[in-house]
């Protein structure tokens, strides 16, 4: 197959970005549905029993993780594979800590799942938790992969895709935090 | 791109697997179910309850699905490459490639076509059982009403999510879109490959869902019935989840392929109608499938936590809105590719320029846009008069862009020397059928009629006229039209036309009577009805059996022609679209060179070919 024109690397890369963008768009619809349901069921009510600081810490871990993922992508673009692997693994670790804190919050049952707010709390926090789990899996997979394959400096699609997914994940975590803890 | 494959260049995959992929998939699915089920039981023991609870069955299903996908080839084809494994994976060749993970779009297309055809006959067999039951006004075939209602629900769910949504997009779309745009492959072949193997998961999950208890909500999963139903409801949600995920994957792949893999010179203004149809449907899938998936996740949580989003403590009407917000676009997801196929086949058979091509495309796009504004006409019985008006208005409005497809089709055959082949005949029948379905849809958009015939067989007849009459007839037409391309062989015109007439008579006989039954008061969802409705029901059932036999006849005929039909000419219809530039069936890389498009495909007034092959010079 020709590697020029329609099938050039640049065009392939653009096709991958576009397709991944469609995937992110589709997942945004899923989150929008969940947010709309949350508003439908209890408007902007926030439970006083929630620990805002713990929630903020969970979100902060994801935001800090996003900086590490971005740093990892920059590293691989400049050919520094080991720095990229380290950055991705730090972000994955932060994601795991986030999940552990979420597990702790769920375990304390400060919000009862049988209440109107509790349903939304467990739905939205569970949803972001699931996407965090997927993001952690991707970061670990790509960091393992990075040690095994050679990257061209201008073509680091795996790492870039991880960053796009993690960025999406970060945005949903922040929106969810605002909806569950602030307004 | 060291870490990513070139488009169309399939990975070389190892065949070191011990078991055939499907057998291994079944084994790993069994293991996955066992492990996830037992782990759930360990973490969440439910004293005094059986080993398989609703919660453990849910997680067990997830484990089984993961095991199945890995077993059919996802382990070597997706997971190991993701982790950068250097172990090569050789795709099976010959007939074996259809029974494992394949990244060739044509193999995936055929896999989807076979899966949806098998499912069509499973769901069709259930339909025959339903019609047999309704030949008598009291229960005589099913033992309990719950069985009958579960059968109706499984029939509708399988037909909608694994046949109507899948056959044209996953089947013909995967096979023909890359060929019709002059591409050598798709952008995300593994995505579609995995997507196909989700179809058996969904179909089996739904088919065997009554093992966890009969559910009586129909294909819509209606609340508040669902919240009262036993565990079978859970497998309805999970089965549909798998099927919609499959369609989502295909839509993402095909959209990216259409945008980025078009041949040189194939501008948007020259894009084939079927490709436009797949593109608009893919947009609908990308927007609406995640919406219903999230709704089903919430409904599932209602069952297994339990939450109360949609039961009597929550918002039953919220579920209805969220379902139909997806549910009505779903109808257009089903029929828009059929509209496109009408105008793909008719200009070829008429050897005449496609009439008002731009309007045909605009019609597809506006149907796509308006389809999200009509959902509440399914809920008129729950609404105030003032709320009904906008939905009634938009529902009637959507008939206008739908009419553009009719306009283009009729304008094309007007004054032409139309070749009355089997595909032509089936398309004309489809036009007639959809006209009936569309016109009765306009009636149903009007609240006075809607409130009278709501939940009667009138509605059942209406949507069968759109889905079977519009989509299934066109699907069969397209199978005959493209059979020479798919197999290199030709079918028998005699048998094709005879069977077309048989299904036309069977179909119209069945569903015209259902209109009459609906107007005489025959309710949906009842296996027991007043005796005065028996004669019409009895006759409708006889026609339904004819219809079922006709569909079976088409399947046997196509299968026979595929293997034993006379060898077809290279371009038997003298079509100008790009799939006919290559051999039949096409080679793995589709074209032995680069395709260049110089003219539109629907301009029969000129002799120059629309596209040409420029042989590869690299090798």
XYZ file of N, CA and C in Angstrom, chain B residues 6-230:
675
model
N -0.266 0.494 9.129
C -0.766 1.276 8.020
C -2.194 0.858 7.722
N -2.944 1.771 7.131
C -4.335 1.475 6.846
C -4.431 0.321 5.865
N -5.313 -0.587 6.167
C -5.562 -1.690 5.256
C -4.514 -2.774 5.343
N -3.338 -2.450 5.856
C -2.315 -3.491 5.975
C -2.593 -4.265 7.233
N -3.103 -5.465 7.056
C -3.468 -6.245 8.226
C -2.229 -6.727 8.948
N -2.356 -6.805 10.245
C -1.235 -7.319 11.017
C -0.968 -8.755 10.617
N 0.233 -9.141 10.823
C 0.499 -10.560 10.677
C 0.333 -11.171 12.048
N -0.632 -12.015 12.162
C -1.020 -12.509 13.473
C -0.634 -13.981 13.620
N -0.254 -14.340 14.774
C 0.202 -15.700 14.995
C -0.967 -16.665 15.121
N -0.790 -17.838 14.569
C -1.846 -18.847 14.731
C -1.404 -19.899 15.734
N -0.669 -19.442 16.723
C -0.190 -20.388 17.723
C -1.267 -20.791 18.707
N -2.451 -20.212 18.531
C -3.511 -20.555 19.462
C -3.831 -22.033 19.327
N -4.075 -22.633 20.466
C -4.289 -24.070 20.497
C -5.674 -24.403 19.967
N -6.667 -23.654 20.445
C -8.045 -23.946 20.077
C -8.509 -23.016 18.953
N -9.506 -23.442 18.178
C -10.115 -22.489 17.235
C -10.645 -21.287 18.014
N -10.569 -20.074 17.419
C -10.906 -18.864 18.184
C -12.278 -18.896 18.851
N -13.284 -19.376 18.125
C -14.629 -19.339 18.717
C -14.717 -20.290 19.907
N -14.119 -21.470 19.747
C -14.134 -22.446 20.842
C -13.398 -21.874 22.060
N -12.241 -21.247 21.768
C -11.495 -20.648 22.869
C -12.301 -19.514 23.502
N -12.997 -18.734 22.644
C -13.830 -17.644 23.163
C -14.895 -18.157 24.106
N -15.539 -19.265 23.727
C -16.590 -19.841 24.576
C -15.982 -20.301 25.904
N -14.828 -20.952 25.817
C -14.175 -21.457 27.020
C -13.762 -20.308 27.934
N -13.152 -19.281 27.357
C -12.724 -18.134 28.169
C -13.929 -17.355 28.707
N -14.992 -17.332 27.936
C -16.212 -16.663 28.421
C -16.744 -17.390 29.649
N -16.733 -18.715 29.580
C -17.186 -19.522 30.712
C -16.312 -19.244 31.939
N -14.994 -19.251 31.698
C -14.074 -18.964 32.808
C -14.294 -17.559 33.355
N -14.469 -16.608 32.433
C -14.676 -15.211 32.844
C -15.912 -15.065 33.704
N -16.988 -15.740 33.275
C -18.223 -15.664 34.062
C -17.989 -16.232 35.452
N -17.344 -17.396 35.479
C -17.118 -18.084 36.752
C -16.293 -17.211 37.710
N -15.204 -16.662 37.193
C -14.297 -15.881 38.041
C -15.000 -14.614 38.550
N -15.608 -13.865 37.649
C -16.247 -12.608 38.054
C -17.450 -12.863 38.956
N -18.180 -13.923 38.650
C -19.344 -14.251 39.464
C -18.905 -14.621 40.883
N -17.886 -15.470 40.973
C -17.433 -15.916 42.295
C -16.792 -14.763 43.068
N -16.031 -13.924 42.370
C -15.430 -12.769 43.052
C -16.513 -11.851 43.607
N -17.568 -11.646 42.819
C -18.672 -10.797 43.297
C -19.316 -11.418 44.524
N -19.521 -12.718 44.457
C -20.105 -13.406 45.613
C -19.209 -13.275 46.846
N -17.873 -13.311 46.601
C -16.939 -13.221 47.720
C -16.968 -11.824 48.352
N -17.033 -10.792 47.505
C -17.035 -9.421 48.020
C -18.402 -9.004 48.544
N -19.432 -9.561 47.943
C -20.783 -9.124 48.272
C -21.666 -10.336 48.539
N -21.374 -11.051 49.633
C -22.138 -12.278 49.891
C -23.598 -11.960 50.188
N -24.461 -12.760 49.626
C -25.896 -12.546 49.810
C -26.435 -13.808 50.459
N -26.354 -13.818 51.790
C -26.677 -15.047 52.534
C -28.078 -15.544 52.195
N -28.153 -16.832 52.039
C -29.470 -17.417 51.797
C -29.925 -17.338 50.358
N -29.089 -16.761 49.496
C -29.481 -16.643 48.101
C -28.620 -17.577 47.258
N -29.058 -17.872 46.042
C -28.288 -18.800 45.213
C -26.944 -18.211 44.823
N -26.124 -19.083 44.256
C -24.768 -18.690 43.862
C -24.803 -17.548 42.848
N -25.757 -17.621 41.940
C -25.857 -16.573 40.917
C -26.963 -15.599 41.316
N -26.552 -14.422 41.761
C -27.515 -13.385 42.102
C -27.579 -12.386 40.947
N -28.487 -11.420 41.043
C -28.587 -10.419 39.971
C -27.280 -9.630 39.863
N -26.661 -9.345 41.012
C -25.406 -8.568 40.988
C -24.291 -9.423 40.399
N -24.189 -10.656 40.886
C -23.083 -11.490 40.400
C -23.277 -11.849 38.928
N -24.545 -11.983 38.494
C -24.804 -12.278 37.078
C -24.370 -11.100 36.206
N -24.500 -9.899 36.743
C -24.080 -8.716 35.980
C -22.565 -8.703 35.812
N -21.851 -8.870 36.916
C -20.386 -8.877 36.822
C -19.898 -10.124 36.075
N -20.601 -11.234 36.288
C -20.256 -12.451 35.562
C -20.380 -12.241 34.060
N -21.427 -11.522 33.658
C -21.619 -11.224 32.224
C -20.442 -10.400 31.706
N -20.008 -9.424 32.516
C -18.866 -8.593 32.095
C -17.625 -9.474 31.914
N -17.416 -10.406 32.860
C -16.274 -11.308 32.759
C -16.387 -12.207 31.538
N -17.607 -12.696 31.279
C -17.817 -13.566 30.117
C -17.558 -12.799 28.816
N -17.996 -11.557 28.774
C -17.809 -10.753 27.554
C -16.326 -10.496 27.310
N -15.618 -10.135 28.382
C -14.173 -9.897 28.239
C -13.484 -11.188 27.784
N -13.837 -12.312 28.432
C -13.238 -13.596 28.069
C -13.510 -13.957 26.613
N -14.749 -13.744 26.180
C -15.131 -14.057 24.804
C -14.330 -13.210 23.809
N -14.268 -11.895 24.059
C -13.571 -11.005 23.120
C -12.078 -11.330 23.053
N -11.496 -11.650 24.208
C -10.081 -12.024 24.203
C -9.899 -13.361 23.492
N -10.828 -14.272 23.735
C -10.700 -15.615 23.188
C -10.826 -15.673 21.676
N -11.700 -14.844 21.099
C -11.882 -14.909 19.639
C -10.737 -14.228 18.891
N -9.796 -13.677 19.626
C -8.631 -13.081 18.954
C -8.201 -11.745 19.535
N -9.002 -11.212 20.457
C -8.656 -9.913 21.049
C -7.353 -9.948 21.831
N -7.005 -11.123 22.369
C -5.770 -11.232 23.161
C -4.557 -10.976 22.274
N -4.489 -11.708 21.146
C -3.329 -11.530 20.257
C -3.482 -10.299 19.373
N -4.723 -9.977 18.998
C -4.937 -8.913 18.027
C -5.019 -7.529 18.613
N -5.349 -7.430 19.907
C -5.537 -6.102 20.505
C -4.667 -5.916 21.755
N -4.807 -6.832 22.711
C -4.163 -6.613 24.009
C -2.641 -6.700 23.910
N -2.130 -7.780 23.298
C -0.665 -7.918 23.209
C -0.035 -6.763 22.423
N -0.585 -6.374 21.258
C -0.018 -5.212 20.565
C -0.098 -3.931 21.399
N -1.171 -3.801 22.192
C -1.296 -2.602 23.031
C -0.137 -2.508 24.009
N 0.295 -3.674 24.505
C 1.414 -3.682 25.440
C 2.756 -3.797 24.724
N 2.741 -3.652 23.397
C 3.995 -3.607 22.639
C 4.640 -4.955 22.442
N 3.849 -6.021 22.552
C 4.431 -7.351 22.373
C 4.998 -7.501 20.964
N 6.143 -8.159 20.860
C 6.741 -8.377 19.547
C 6.225 -9.661 18.913
N 5.384 -10.364 19.660
C 4.862 -11.626 19.134
C 3.890 -11.325 17.988
N 4.219 -11.797 16.787
C 3.319 -11.475 15.674
C 2.047 -12.319 15.725
N 0.999 -11.789 15.169
C -0.288 -12.466 15.180
C -0.739 -12.620 13.730
N -0.788 -13.828 13.277
C -1.157 -14.076 11.883
C -2.658 -14.323 11.811
N -3.322 -13.521 11.007
C -4.766 -13.719 10.878
C -5.044 -15.038 10.194
N -6.090 -15.720 10.620
C -6.454 -16.959 9.936
C -6.755 -16.670 8.460
N -6.504 -17.638 7.626
C -6.796 -17.461 6.205
C -7.856 -18.471 5.771
N -8.291 -18.320 4.526
C -9.321 -19.217 4.010
C -10.634 -19.026 4.763
N -11.394 -20.104 4.903
C -12.699 -19.993 5.564
C -12.553 -19.671 7.050
N -11.359 -19.983 7.601
C -11.168 -19.747 9.041
C -11.210 -18.265 9.397
N -10.919 -17.393 8.414
C -10.867 -15.963 8.743
C -12.236 -15.425 9.163
N -13.293 -16.141 8.777
C -14.641 -15.683 9.161
C -14.998 -16.095 10.587
N -14.151 -16.909 11.202
C -14.468 -17.433 12.536
C -13.480 -16.942 13.593
N -12.937 -15.784 13.384
C -12.026 -15.198 14.364
C -11.909 -13.709 14.114
N -11.019 -13.077 14.862
C -10.844 -11.625 14.737
C -10.117 -11.332 13.425
N -10.780 -10.595 12.560
C -10.161 -10.231 11.287
C -10.165 -8.710 11.173
N -9.112 -8.176 10.569
C -9.059 -6.722 10.401
C -9.337 -6.314 8.953
N -9.751 -7.279 8.139
C -10.094 -6.935 6.755
C -11.562 -6.521 6.715
N -11.823 -5.321 6.208
C -13.181 -4.785 6.299
C -14.203 -5.656 5.591
N -13.771 -6.357 4.528
C -14.737 -7.179 3.792
C -15.106 -8.424 4.608
N -14.126 -8.968 5.306
C -14.417 -10.122 6.172
C -15.351 -9.683 7.299
N -15.048 -8.534 7.868
C -15.899 -8.031 8.962
C -17.320 -7.800 8.451
N -17.431 -7.233 7.254
C -18.753 -6.993 6.673
C -19.529 -8.284 6.534
N -18.861 -9.320 6.036
C -19.558 -10.606 5.865
C -19.898 -11.209 7.229
N -18.985 -11.059 8.192
C -19.301 -11.550 9.543
C -20.569 -10.878 10.071
N -20.637 -9.552 9.891
C -21.834 -8.834 10.357
C -23.084 -9.305 9.612
N -22.941 -9.495 8.289
C -24.110 -9.926 7.500
C -24.596 -11.297 7.962
N -23.656 -12.200 8.205
C -24.047 -13.552 8.642
C -24.694 -13.489 10.025
N -24.065 -12.732 10.938
C -24.626 -12.632 12.299
C -26.027 -12.040 12.263
N -26.206 -10.974 11.476
C -27.532 -10.346 11.476
C -28.552 -11.215 10.752
N -28.103 -11.990 9.759
C -29.051 -12.891 9.078
C -29.492 -14.016 10.020
N -28.543 -14.597 10.724
C -28.908 -15.655 11.679
C -29.872 -15.092 12.719
N -29.550 -13.909 13.215
C -30.420 -13.299 14.230
C -31.797 -12.987 13.657
N -31.810 -12.568 12.372
C -33.089 -12.285 11.704
C -33.984 -13.520 11.742
N -33.387 -14.683 11.523
C -34.208 -15.898 11.516
C -34.546 -16.373 12.935
N -33.678 -16.085 13.902
C -34.052 -16.383 15.303
C -35.257 -15.529 15.687
N -35.119 -14.209 15.465
C -36.206 -13.285 15.828
C -37.435 -13.535 14.959
N -37.211 -13.905 13.694
C -38.332 -14.217 12.811
C -39.049 -15.477 13.259
N -38.297 -16.465 13.714
C -38.916 -17.685 14.238
C -39.802 -17.362 15.438
N -39.319 -16.443 16.274
C -40.140 -16.030 17.426
C -41.409 -15.339 16.932
N -41.262 -14.536 15.863
C -42.439 -13.857 15.297
C -43.463 -14.877 14.810
N -42.969 -15.961 14.212
C -43.900 -17.008 13.756
C -44.643 -17.616 14.951
N -43.905 -17.824 16.039
C -44.543 -18.367 17.247
C -45.606 -17.401 17.774
N -45.289 -16.106 17.713
C -46.260 -15.088 18.171
C -47.521 -15.158 17.304
N -47.294 -15.216 15.976
C -48.459 -15.241 15.085
C -49.246 -16.545 15.273
N -48.538 -17.644 15.526
C -49.246 -18.903 15.759
C -50.118 -18.795 17.014
N -49.567 -18.171 18.039
C -50.338 -17.980 19.277
C -51.597 -17.159 19.003
N -51.458 -16.133 18.170
C -52.582 -15.212 17.950
C -53.625 -15.776 16.975
N -53.418 -16.974 16.489
C -54.455 -17.578 15.639
C -55.675 -17.973 16.462
N -55.492 -18.106 17.761
C -56.601 -18.425 18.665
C -56.758 -17.276 19.667
N -57.964 -17.009 20.099
C -58.158 -15.873 21.022
C -57.730 -16.156 22.462
N -57.303 -17.390 22.731
C -56.842 -17.693 24.095
C -55.491 -18.393 24.014
N -54.814 -18.506 25.155
C -53.481 -19.114 25.169
C -53.561 -20.575 24.738
N -52.807 -20.947 23.728
C -52.811 -22.349 23.306
C -51.413 -22.828 22.936
N -50.503 -21.907 22.709
C -49.127 -22.303 22.371
C -48.201 -21.988 23.531
N -48.216 -20.741 23.975
C -47.463 -20.373 25.172
C -48.265 -20.786 26.388
N -47.543 -21.136 27.459
C -48.241 -21.600 28.667
C -48.662 -20.433 29.544
N -47.774 -19.434 29.624
C -48.055 -18.291 30.488
C -47.994 -17.009 29.664
N -48.703 -16.015 30.122
C -48.637 -14.713 29.418
C -47.219 -14.160 29.466
N -46.509 -14.440 30.583
C -45.138 -13.958 30.711
C -44.245 -14.480 29.593
N -44.479 -15.736 29.206
C -43.691 -16.305 28.096
C -43.968 -15.550 26.809
N -45.245 -15.297 26.558
C -45.622 -14.596 25.323
C -44.983 -13.204 25.296
N -45.092 -12.491 26.410
C -44.564 -11.123 26.446
C -43.046 -11.112 26.319
N -42.388 -12.090 26.959
C -40.926 -12.175 26.813
C -40.559 -12.467 25.360
N -41.365 -13.327 24.707
C -41.093 -13.645 23.296
C -41.224 -12.397 22.434
N -42.276 -11.601 22.695
C -42.462 -10.364 21.918
C -41.283 -9.420 22.151
N -40.865 -9.314 23.403
C -39.752 -8.416 23.736
C -38.458 -8.852 23.078
N -38.176 -10.157 23.122
C -36.928 -10.662 22.522
C -36.980 -10.478 21.010
N -38.136 -10.752 20.419
C -38.288 -10.557 18.967
C -37.951 -9.105 18.585
N -38.575 -8.162 19.276
C -38.366 -6.750 18.937
C -36.942 -6.299 19.197
N -36.391 -6.724 20.338
C -35.038 -6.278 20.697
C -34.010 -6.803 19.712
N -34.121 -8.096 19.375
C -33.160 -8.663 18.418
C -33.308 -8.004 17.053
N -34.552 -7.835 16.609
C -34.758 -7.243 15.278
C -34.211 -5.812 15.218
N -34.458 -5.050 16.264
C -34.042 -3.643 16.217
C -32.535 -3.489 16.377
N -31.969 -4.144 17.402
C -30.582 -3.835 17.765
C -29.545 -4.729 17.084
N -29.967 -5.899 16.602
C -28.948 -6.764 15.997
C -29.257 -7.125 14.557
N -30.366 -6.630 14.031
C -30.640 -6.821 12.605
C -30.776 -5.456 11.925
N -31.817 -4.727 12.317
C -32.116 -3.473 11.608
C -30.977 -2.458 11.739
N -30.390 -2.357 12.924
C -29.312 -1.380 13.130
C -27.996 -1.883 12.546
N -27.885 -3.203 12.420
C -26.575 -3.796 12.142
C -26.370 -4.165 10.669
N -27.407 -4.711 10.032
C -27.199 -5.329 8.710
C -26.669 -4.333 7.679
N -27.300 -3.159 7.598
C -26.891 -2.206 6.559
C -25.619 -1.462 6.936
N -25.446 -1.134 8.225
C -24.273 -0.353 8.635
C -23.082 -1.277 8.879
N -23.254 -2.224 9.809
C -22.141 -3.136 10.111
C -21.846 -4.086 8.955
N -22.890 -4.565 8.274
C -22.700 -5.526 7.202
C -22.287 -4.865 5.893
N -23.277 -4.268 5.215
C -22.982 -3.658 3.911
C -22.068 -2.449 4.050
N -22.208 -1.709 5.156
C -21.354 -0.528 5.358
C -19.890 -0.914 5.468
N -19.592 -1.894 6.325
C -18.197 -2.314 6.479
C -17.635 -2.858 5.171
N -18.455 -3.610 4.440
C -17.955 -4.234 3.216
C -17.782 -3.193 2.104
N -18.802 -2.371 1.896
C -18.819 -1.589 0.665
C -18.329 -0.146 0.791
N -18.415 0.453 1.992
C -18.002 1.859 2.072
C -16.543 2.053 1.642
N -15.583 1.274 2.183
C -14.206 1.481 1.702
C -14.077 1.250 0.195
N -14.787 0.251 -0.328
C -14.711 -0.004 -1.770
C -15.303 1.158 -2.560
N -16.411 1.693 -2.074
C -17.106 2.744 -2.831
C -16.381 4.077 -2.791
N -15.479 4.235 -1.831
C -14.710 5.484 -1.793
C -13.295 5.257 -2.326
N -13.045 4.090 -2.856
C -11.735 3.815 -3.455
C -10.629 3.634 -2.442
N -10.990 3.180 -1.221
C -9.986 3.013 -0.167
C -9.475 1.574 -0.131
N -8.329 1.418 0.492
C -7.752 0.077 0.605
C -8.031 -0.562 1.961
N -8.681 0.153 2.798
C -9.004 -0.387 4.115
C -9.694 0.682 4.924
N -9.966 0.358 6.185
C -10.610 1.352 7.045
C -9.587 1.897 8.036
N -9.958 2.976 8.711
C -9.014 3.655 9.606
C -8.783 2.849 10.886
N -9.842 2.297 11.443
C -9.729 1.546 12.701
C -10.247 0.115 12.501
N -9.496 -0.702 11.752
C -10.024 -2.048 11.453
C -10.253 -2.898 12.702
N -9.391 -2.732 13.718
C -9.559 -3.573 14.916
C -10.831 -3.201 15.681
N -11.194 -1.923 15.587
C -12.396 -1.472 16.291
C -13.625 -2.181 15.716
N -13.719 -2.188 14.386
C -14.846 -2.892 13.758
C -14.743 -4.386 14.003
N -13.510 -4.901 14.026
C -13.328 -6.342 14.236
C -13.877 -6.747 15.595
N -13.493 -5.996 16.621
C -14.009 -6.278 17.971
C -15.512 -6.034 17.997
N -15.933 -4.974 17.291
C -17.364 -4.630 17.249
C -18.204 -5.804 16.792
N -17.740 -6.494 15.757
C -18.563 -7.614 15.286
C -18.752 -8.663 16.364
N -17.674 -8.977 17.089
C -17.780 -10.088 18.041
C -18.582 -9.718 19.279
N -18.988 -8.444 19.369
C -19.951 -8.078 20.416
C -21.374 -8.480 20.030
N -21.603 -8.677 18.723
C -22.965 -9.021 18.284
C -23.407 -10.376 18.845
N -22.597 -11.436 18.712
C -23.035 -12.710 19.330
C -23.260 -12.576 20.833
N -22.446 -11.759 21.490
C -22.638 -11.549 22.939
C -24.036 -10.993 23.189
N -24.376 -9.931 22.460
C -25.677 -9.295 22.661
C -26.822 -10.214 22.317
N -26.696 -10.911 21.190
C -27.796 -11.772 20.732
C -28.026 -12.905 21.720
N -26.944 -13.567 22.153
C -27.109 -14.679 23.094
C -27.619 -14.189 24.444
N -27.132 -13.033 24.869
C -27.578 -12.488 26.162
C -29.082 -12.251 26.146
N -29.559 -11.644 25.066
C -30.998 -11.334 24.992
C -31.816 -12.617 24.797
N -31.329 -13.489 23.924
C -32.094 -14.711 23.626
C -32.280 -15.566 24.882
N -31.235 -15.637 25.695
C -31.329 -16.510 26.871
C -31.690 -15.747 28.153
N -32.051 -14.469 27.999
C -32.403 -13.675 29.184
C -33.555 -14.280 29.998
N -34.535 -14.954 29.371
C -35.612 -15.523 30.201
C -35.134 -16.551 31.212
N -33.891 -17.050 31.060
C -33.385 -17.981 32.083
C -33.350 -17.316 33.454
N -33.219 -15.976 33.453
C -33.236 -15.250 34.731
C -34.637 -14.717 35.049
N -35.611 -15.123 34.272
C -36.989 -14.684 34.538
C -37.564 -13.948 33.344
N -38.849 -14.188 33.081
C -39.515 -13.531 31.937
C -39.625 -12.028 32.178
N -39.332 -11.272 31.160
C -39.515 -9.819 31.254
C -40.556 -9.394 30.230
N -41.324 -8.370 30.570
C -42.510 -8.077 29.756
C -42.557 -6.640 29.253
N -41.371 -6.048 29.067
C -41.358 -4.623 28.723
C -41.308 -4.354 27.227
N -41.087 -5.397 26.426
C -40.887 -5.151 25.001
C -39.489 -4.626 24.732
N -39.228 -4.304 23.459
C -37.871 -3.876 23.089
C -37.515 -2.532 23.699
N -38.506 -1.864 24.317
C -38.259 -0.530 24.841
C -37.842 -0.532 26.299
N -37.878 -1.682 26.947
C -37.494 -1.747 28.357
C -38.343 -0.841 29.234
N -39.626 -0.753 28.907
C -40.478 0.255 29.528
C -40.532 0.157 31.053
N -40.419 1.309 31.669
C -40.738 1.462 33.081
C -42.221 1.808 33.170
N -42.877 1.502 34.217
C -42.413 0.932 35.453
C -42.484 -0.598 35.453
N -42.789 -1.179 34.268
C -42.807 -2.639 34.191
C -41.437 -3.211 34.545
N -40.391 -2.556 34.014
C -39.043 -3.094 34.184
C -38.668 -3.237 35.649
N -39.075 -2.260 36.459
C -38.685 -2.297 37.867
C -39.380 -3.434 38.610
N -40.481 -3.940 38.031
C -41.185 -5.052 38.675
C -40.735 -6.396 38.128
N -39.960 -6.373 37.036
C -39.601 -7.615 36.357
C -38.448 -8.325 37.050
N -38.345 -9.640 36.836
C -37.239 -10.393 37.442
C -35.920 -10.157 36.718
